[in-house]
Coordinates of N, CA and C in Angstrom, one line a residue:
V1141 N 29.0 81.2 127.4 CA 30.2 81.2 126.7 C 31.2 80.3 127.6
V1142 N 31.8 79.4 127.0 CA 32.8 78.5 127.6 C 34.2 78.8 127.1
T1143 N 35.1 79.0 128.0 CA 36.5 79.2 127.6 C 37.3 78.1 128.2
N1144 N 38.1 77.4 127.4 CA 39.0 76.4 128.0 C 40.3 76.4 127.3
S1145 N 41.4 76.2 128.2 CA 42.7 76.2 127.6 C 43.6 75.2 128.4
V1146 N 44.7 74.8 127.8 CA 45.6 73.9 128.4 C 47.0 74.5 128.3
V1147 N 48.0 74.0 129.1 CA 49.4 74.4 129.0 C 50.1 73.3 128.2
S1148 N 50.8 73.8 127.2 CA 51.6 72.8 126.4 C 53.0 73.4 126.1
P1149 N 54.1 72.7 126.3 CA 54.0 71.2 126.6 C 53.7 71.0 128.1
A1150 N 53.2 69.8 128.3 CA 52.9 69.4 129.7 C 53.9 68.3 130.1
S1151 N 54.5 68.4 131.3 CA 55.5 67.4 131.7 C 54.8 66.1 132.0
G1152 N 55.5 65.0 131.6 CA 55.0 63.7 131.9 C 56.0 63.0 132.8
G1153 N 56.9 63.7 133.4 CA 58.0 63.2 134.2 C 59.3 63.3 133.5
A1154 N 60.3 62.7 134.1 CA 61.7 62.9 133.5 C 61.8 62.4 132.1
G1155 N 62.1 63.3 131.2 CA 62.3 62.9 129.8 C 61.1 62.6 129.0
V1156 N 59.9 63.0 129.5 CA 58.6 62.8 128.8 C 57.8 64.1 128.8
Q1157 N 57.3 64.5 127.6 CA 56.4 65.6 127.6 C 55.3 65.4 126.6
Y1158 N 54.2 66.1 126.8 CA 53.0 66.0 126.0 C 52.8 67.3 125.3
I1159 N 52.6 67.3 124.0 CA 52.4 68.5 123.2 C 50.9 68.5 122.8
C1160 N 50.2 69.6 123.0 CA 48.8 69.7 122.6 C 48.8 69.9 121.1
T1161 N 48.0 69.1 120.4 CA 47.9 69.2 118.9 C 46.5 69.8 118.5
G1162 N 45.8 70.2 119.5 CA 44.4 70.7 119.3 C 43.4 70.0 120.0
W1163 N 42.1 70.1 119.5 CA 41.0 69.5 120.2 C 40.0 69.0 119.1
T1164 N 39.1 68.1 119.6 CA 38.0 67.7 118.8 C 36.8 67.9 119.7
G1165 N 35.6 68.1 119.1 CA 34.4 68.4 119.8 C 33.2 67.8 119.2
T1166 N 32.1 67.9 119.9 CA 30.8 67.5 119.4 C 29.8 68.6 119.9
G1167 N 28.7 68.6 119.3 CA 27.7 69.7 119.7 C 28.1 71.0 119.2
D1168 N 28.3 72.0 120.1 CA 28.7 73.3 119.8 C 30.2 73.5 119.6
V1169 N 31.0 72.4 119.9 CA 32.4 72.5 119.8 C 32.9 72.0 118.4
T1170 N 33.5 72.9 117.7 CA 34.1 72.5 116.4 C 35.6 72.2 116.6
N1171 N 36.1 71.3 115.8 CA 37.5 70.8 115.9 C 38.4 72.0 115.7
G1172 N 39.6 72.0 116.3 CA 40.5 73.1 116.1 C 41.9 72.8 116.6
T1173 N 42.8 73.7 116.3 CA 44.2 73.6 116.7 C 44.5 74.7 117.8
G1174 N 45.6 74.5 118.4 CA 46.1 75.5 119.4 C 45.8 74.9 120.8
T1175 N 45.9 75.8 121.8 CA 45.8 75.4 123.2 C 44.6 76.1 123.9
S1176 N 43.8 76.8 123.1 CA 42.6 77.6 123.8 C 41.4 77.5 122.8
V1177 N 40.3 77.3 123.4 CA 39.0 77.3 122.6 C 38.0 78.1 123.4
V1178 N 37.1 78.8 122.6 CA 36.0 79.5 123.2 C 34.8 79.1 122.3
F1179 N 33.7 78.7 123.0 CA 32.4 78.4 122.3 C 31.2 78.7 123.2
T1180 N 30.1 78.8 122.5 CA 28.9 79.1 123.2 C 28.1 77.8 123.3
A1181 N 27.8 77.3 124.5 CA 27.1 76.0 124.6 C 25.6 76.2 124.6
T1182 N 25.0 75.7 123.6 CA 23.5 75.8 123.4 C 22.9 74.4 123.4
T1183 N 23.8 73.4 123.4 CA 23.3 72.0 123.3 C 24.4 71.1 124.0
N1184 N 24.1 69.8 124.3 CA 25.1 69.0 124.9 C 26.3 68.9 124.0
S1185 N 27.5 69.1 124.6 CA 28.7 69.2 123.8 C 29.9 68.5 124.6
T1186 N 30.9 68.1 123.8 CA 32.1 67.5 124.4 C 33.3 68.2 123.8
L1187 N 34.3 68.3 124.6 CA 35.6 68.9 124.2 C 36.7 67.8 124.6
T1188 N 37.5 67.4 123.7 CA 38.5 66.4 123.9 C 39.8 67.0 123.4
W1189 N 40.8 67.2 124.3 CA 42.1 67.7 124.0 C 43.0 66.5 123.4
N1190 N 43.7 66.8 122.3 CA 44.6 65.8 121.7 C 46.0 66.1 122.0
W1191 N 46.7 65.1 122.3 CA 48.1 65.2 122.8 C 49.0 64.3 122.0
R1192 N 50.3 64.7 121.8 CA 51.3 63.9 121.2 C 52.4 63.7 122.2
T1193 N 52.9 62.5 122.4 CA 53.9 62.2 123.4 C 55.3 62.3 122.7
E1194 N 56.2 63.0 123.5 CA 57.6 63.2 123.0 C 58.5 62.7 124.1
Y1195 N 59.7 62.1 123.7 CA 60.7 61.6 124.6 C 62.0 62.4 124.3
Y1196 N 62.8 62.6 125.4 CA 64.0 63.4 125.3 C 65.2 62.4 125.0
L1197 N 66.0 62.8 124.0 CA 67.2 62.1 123.7 C 68.4 62.9 124.2
N1198 N 69.2 62.4 125.1 CA 70.3 63.1 125.6 C 71.5 62.3 125.1
T1199 N 72.3 63.0 124.2 CA 73.4 62.3 123.6 C 74.7 62.9 124.1
G1200 N 75.8 62.2 124.1 CA 77.1 62.7 124.6 C 78.2 61.8 124.0
A1201 N 79.4 62.4 124.2 CA 80.6 61.7 123.7 C 81.6 61.7 124.8
G1202 N 82.3 60.6 125.0 CA 83.4 60.6 126.0 C 84.5 61.3 125.4
A1203 N 85.6 61.4 126.1 CA 86.8 62.1 125.7 C 87.3 61.5 124.3
H1204 N 87.8 62.4 123.4 CA 88.4 62.0 122.2 C 87.4 61.6 121.1
G1205 N 86.3 62.3 121.1 CA 85.3 62.0 120.0 C 84.1 62.9 120.1
D1206 N 83.2 62.7 119.1 CA 82.0 63.5 119.1 C 80.8 62.7 118.5
V1207 N 79.6 63.2 118.6 CA 78.4 62.6 118.0 C 77.8 63.6 117.1
D1208 N 77.0 63.2 116.1 CA 76.4 64.1 115.2 C 75.0 64.5 115.5
V1209 N 74.4 64.0 116.6 CA 73.1 64.3 117.0 C 73.1 65.0 118.4
G1210 N 72.5 66.1 118.5 CA 72.5 66.8 119.8 C 71.3 66.4 120.6
D1211 N 71.2 66.9 121.8 CA 70.1 66.7 122.7 C 68.8 67.3 122.1
N1212 N 67.7 66.5 122.2 CA 66.4 67.1 121.6 C 65.3 66.2 122.0
W1213 N 64.1 66.7 121.8 CA 62.8 66.0 121.9 C 62.4 65.4 120.6
Y1214 N 61.9 64.1 120.7 CA 61.4 63.4 119.5 C 60.1 62.8 119.8
T1215 N 59.3 62.8 118.7 CA 57.9 62.2 118.8 C 58.0 60.7 119.0
N1216 N 57.1 60.2 119.8 CA 57.0 58.8 120.1 C 57.1 58.0 118.8
G1217 N 58.0 57.0 118.7 CA 58.1 56.2 117.6 C 59.1 56.6 116.5
A1218 N 59.6 57.9 116.7 CA 60.6 58.4 115.7 C 61.9 57.6 115.7
S1219 N 62.5 57.4 114.6 CA 63.7 56.7 114.4 C 64.8 57.7 114.3
V1220 N 65.9 57.6 115.2 CA 67.0 58.5 115.2 C 68.3 57.7 115.0
T1221 N 69.1 58.2 114.0 CA 70.4 57.6 113.8 C 71.5 58.5 114.3
I1222 N 72.4 57.9 115.1 CA 73.5 58.7 115.7 C 74.8 58.1 115.3
T1223 N 75.7 58.9 114.8 CA 77.0 58.5 114.3 C 78.1 59.1 115.3
A1224 N 79.0 58.3 115.7 CA 80.1 58.7 116.5 C 81.3 58.8 115.6
T1225 N 82.1 59.9 115.9 CA 83.4 60.1 115.1 C 84.5 60.3 116.1
A1226 N 85.5 59.5 116.0 CA 86.7 59.5 116.9 C 87.7 60.6 116.5
S1227 N 88.4 61.1 117.5 CA 89.5 62.1 117.2 C 90.6 61.3 116.6
N1228 N 91.6 62.0 115.9 CA 92.7 61.4 115.4 C 93.5 60.6 116.4
G1229 N 93.9 59.3 116.1 CA 94.6 58.5 117.0 C 93.7 57.7 117.9
Y1230 N 92.4 57.8 117.8 CA 91.4 57.1 118.7 C 90.4 56.4 117.8
R1231 N 89.7 55.5 118.4 CA 88.7 54.7 117.7 C 87.4 54.6 118.5
F1232 N 86.3 54.4 117.8 CA 85.0 54.2 118.5 C 85.1 52.9 119.2
A1233 N 84.7 52.9 120.5 CA 84.8 51.6 121.3 C 83.4 51.1 121.6
G1234 N 82.3 51.9 121.5 CA 81.0 51.4 121.8 C 80.1 52.5 122.4
W1235 N 78.8 52.1 122.6 CA 77.8 53.0 123.2 C 77.5 52.6 124.6
S1236 N 77.2 53.5 125.4 CA 76.7 53.2 126.8 C 75.4 53.9 127.0
G1237 N 74.6 53.5 127.9 CA 73.3 54.1 128.2 C 72.1 53.2 127.7
N1238 N 71.1 53.9 127.3 CA 69.8 53.3 126.8 C 69.9 52.9 125.3
V1239 N 70.8 52.0 125.0 CA 71.1 51.5 123.7 C 70.3 50.2 123.5
P1240 N 69.6 50.0 122.3 CA 68.9 48.8 122.1 C 69.9 47.6 122.2
S1241 N 69.3 46.5 122.7 CA 70.1 45.2 122.9 C 70.7 44.8 121.6
G1242 N 72.0 44.4 121.6 CA 72.7 44.0 120.5 C 73.3 45.1 119.6
S1243 N 73.1 46.4 120.0 CA 73.5 47.5 119.2 C 74.7 48.3 119.8
T1244 N 75.2 47.9 120.9 CA 76.2 48.7 121.6 C 77.5 48.9 120.8
T1245 N 77.8 48.1 119.8 CA 79.0 48.4 119.0 C 78.7 48.8 117.6
N1246 N 77.4 49.0 117.3 CA 77.0 49.5 115.9 C 77.3 51.0 115.8
N1247 N 78.0 51.4 114.7 CA 78.2 52.8 114.5 C 78.1 53.1 113.0
P1248 N 77.0 53.7 112.6 CA 76.0 54.4 113.5 C 75.1 53.5 114.2
V1249 N 74.4 54.0 115.2 CA 73.4 53.3 115.9 C 72.0 53.9 115.6
T1250 N 71.0 53.1 115.4 CA 69.6 53.7 115.2 C 68.8 53.3 116.4
V1251 N 68.1 54.3 117.0 CA 67.2 54.0 118.1 C 65.8 54.5 117.8
T1252 N 64.8 53.8 118.4 CA 63.4 54.2 118.3 C 63.1 54.9 119.5
M1253 N 62.5 56.1 119.4 CA 62.2 56.9 120.5 C 60.9 56.5 121.1
D1254 N 60.9 55.4 121.9 CA 59.8 54.9 122.6 C 59.9 55.0 124.1
Q1255 N 61.0 55.7 124.5 CA 61.3 56.0 125.9 C 62.3 57.1 125.9
A1256 N 62.5 57.8 127.0 CA 63.6 58.8 127.2 C 64.9 58.0 127.1
R1257 N 65.9 58.6 126.5 CA 67.2 57.8 126.3 C 68.4 58.8 126.6
T1258 N 69.4 58.2 127.2 CA 70.7 58.9 127.4 C 71.7 57.9 126.7
I1259 N 72.4 58.4 125.7 CA 73.3 57.5 124.9 C 74.6 58.3 124.8
T1260 N 75.7 57.6 125.2 CA 77.0 58.2 125.1 C 78.0 57.3 124.3
A1261 N 78.7 58.0 123.4 CA 79.7 57.3 122.6 C 81.0 57.2 123.4
M1262 N 81.6 56.1 123.4 CA 82.9 55.9 124.1 C 84.0 55.6 123.1
F1263 N 85.2 56.1 123.4 CA 86.3 56.0 122.5 C 87.5 55.5 123.2
S1264 N 88.4 54.8 122.5 CA 89.7 54.3 123.1 C 90.8 54.6 122.2
W1265 N 92.0 54.5 122.7 CA 93.2 54.8 122.0 C 93.5 53.8 121.0
G1266 N 94.0 54.1 119.8 CA 94.3 53.2 118.8 C 93.4 53.3 117.6
S1267 N 93.9 52.8 116.5 CA 93.1 52.9 115.2 C 92.1 51.8 115.2
Q1268 N 91.1 52.0 114.3 CA 90.0 51.1 114.2 C 90.6 49.8 113.5
G1269 N 90.1 48.6 113.9 CA 90.5 47.4 113.3 C 91.3 46.5 114.3
S1270 N 92.0 45.6 113.7 CA 92.7 44.6 114.5 C 94.1 45.2 115.0
I1271 N 94.7 44.5 115.9 CA 96.0 45.0 116.4 C 97.1 45.0 115.4
T1272 N 97.0 44.2 114.3 CA 98.0 44.2 113.3 C 97.8 45.2 112.2
D1273 N 96.6 45.9 112.1 CA 96.4 46.9 111.1 C 97.5 48.0 111.2
G1274 N 98.1 48.3 110.1 CA 99.1 49.3 110.1 C 100.5 48.9 110.5
L1275 N 100.7 47.7 110.8 CA 102.1 47.2 111.2 C 102.9 47.1 109.9
V1276 N 104.2 47.6 110.0 CA 105.1 47.6 108.9 C 105.7 46.2 108.8
L1277 N 106.1 45.7 110.0 CA 106.7 44.4 110.1 C 106.4 43.8 111.4
Y1278 N 106.4 42.5 111.5 CA 106.1 41.8 112.8 C 107.1 40.6 112.9
Y1279 N 107.8 40.6 114.0 CA 108.6 39.5 114.4 C 108.3 39.0 115.8
R1280 N 108.3 37.7 116.0 CA 108.0 37.2 117.3 C 109.4 36.7 117.8
F1281 N 109.8 37.4 118.9 CA 111.2 37.1 119.4 C 111.1 36.1 120.6
N1282 N 112.1 35.2 120.6 CA 112.3 34.2 121.7 C 113.1 34.9 122.8
T1283 N 112.5 35.1 123.9 CA 113.2 35.9 125.0 C 114.0 35.1 125.9
N1284 N 114.3 33.8 125.6 CA 115.1 32.9 126.5 C 116.6 33.1 126.3
S1285 N 117.0 33.9 125.3 CA 118.5 34.1 125.1 C 118.8 35.5 124.7
L1286 N 120.0 35.9 124.8 CA 120.5 37.2 124.4 C 121.6 37.0 123.5
P1287 N 121.8 37.8 122.4 CA 120.7 38.7 121.9 C 119.5 37.9 121.5
V1288 N 118.3 38.5 121.5 CA 117.0 37.9 121.3 C 116.9 37.4 119.8
P1289 N 116.8 36.1 119.6 CA 116.7 35.6 118.2 C 115.2 35.8 117.7
D1290 N 115.0 35.8 116.4 CA 113.7 35.9 115.8 C 113.1 34.5 115.6
D1291 N 112.0 34.2 116.3 CA 111.3 32.9 116.2 C 110.7 32.6 114.8
S1292 N 110.6 33.7 114.0 CA 109.9 33.5 112.7 C 110.7 32.8 111.7
G1293 N 112.0 32.6 111.9 CA 112.9 31.9 111.0 C 113.5 32.9 109.9
N1294 N 113.3 34.2 110.1 CA 113.8 35.2 109.2 C 115.3 35.5 109.5
G1295 N 115.8 35.0 110.6 CA 117.2 35.2 110.9 C 117.6 36.5 111.5
H1296 N 116.7 37.3 112.0 CA 117.0 38.6 112.6 C 117.3 38.4 114.1
T1297 N 118.1 39.2 114.6 CA 118.4 39.2 116.1 C 118.3 40.6 116.6
G1298 N 118.1 40.7 117.9 CA 118.0 42.1 118.4 C 117.8 42.0 119.9
T1299 N 117.6 43.2 120.5 CA 117.4 43.3 121.9 C 116.1 44.0 122.2
V1300 N 115.3 43.5 123.1 CA 114.0 44.1 123.4 C 114.2 45.0 124.6
Y1301 N 113.8 46.3 124.5 CA 113.8 47.2 125.6 C 112.4 47.7 125.8
G1302 N 111.7 47.1 126.8 CA 110.3 47.5 127.1 C 109.4 47.4 125.9
A1303 N 108.8 48.5 125.5 CA 107.9 48.5 124.4 C 108.6 48.8 123.1
T1304 N 109.9 48.9 123.1 CA 110.6 49.2 121.9 C 111.6 48.0 121.6
W1305 N 112.1 47.9 120.4 CA 113.1 46.9 120.1 C 114.2 47.5 119.2
V1306 N 115.3 46.8 119.2 CA 116.4 47.1 118.3 C 116.8 45.8 117.6
T1307 N 116.8 45.8 116.3 CA 117.3 44.6 115.6 C 118.1 45.1 114.4
N1308 N 119.3 44.5 114.3 CA 120.2 44.8 113.2 C 120.4 46.3 113.1
G1309 N 120.5 47.0 114.2 CA 120.7 48.4 114.3 C 119.5 49.3 114.0
V1310 N 118.3 48.7 113.8 CA 117.1 49.5 113.5 C 116.2 49.4 114.8
T1311 N 115.7 50.6 115.2 CA 114.9 50.7 116.4 C 113.4 50.8 116.0
G1312 N 112.6 50.1 116.7 CA 111.1 50.1 116.4 C 110.4 49.9 117.7
G1313 N 109.1 49.8 117.6 CA 108.3 49.6 118.8 C 106.8 49.7 118.5
A1314 N 106.0 49.6 119.6 CA 104.6 49.8 119.5 C 104.2 51.2 119.8
Y1315 N 103.5 51.8 118.9 CA 103.2 53.2 119.1 C 101.7 53.4 119.1

């Protein structure tokens, strides 16, 4: 009587594990699943353990946002799509870590689990889009004279105070 067993999962190093999916055999060994087999050898026989490779995906989000996929093990070749969501007042700035080439600004990003990966979503202050998205009005002031005249030709004048401005008695600024 022959008894044979394996430990599963088996570590393959950082971020890699092997999962036993069963065994195949010849002679007195019949195919089966699990991590243990018992058979009586009366003829030449072989026992081959079958393994599936899995890689670990470690996801994270920088300050002011979140991702929709948590840390987990994935079968070799699995496709995983990760979406980043920014907190109010912030925008998605990109991915860092083991991101496929050319995909650092894709949101969502899809990765093939052919290696262990650590992927972090990064966020920055401001709304998504260009700097002029959401502006109510825009005037370019000529700062060579006081009060500051409007270079746009709209005839407005005002005084610039740091990041804020006052024109015709109305205060505004960059927020």
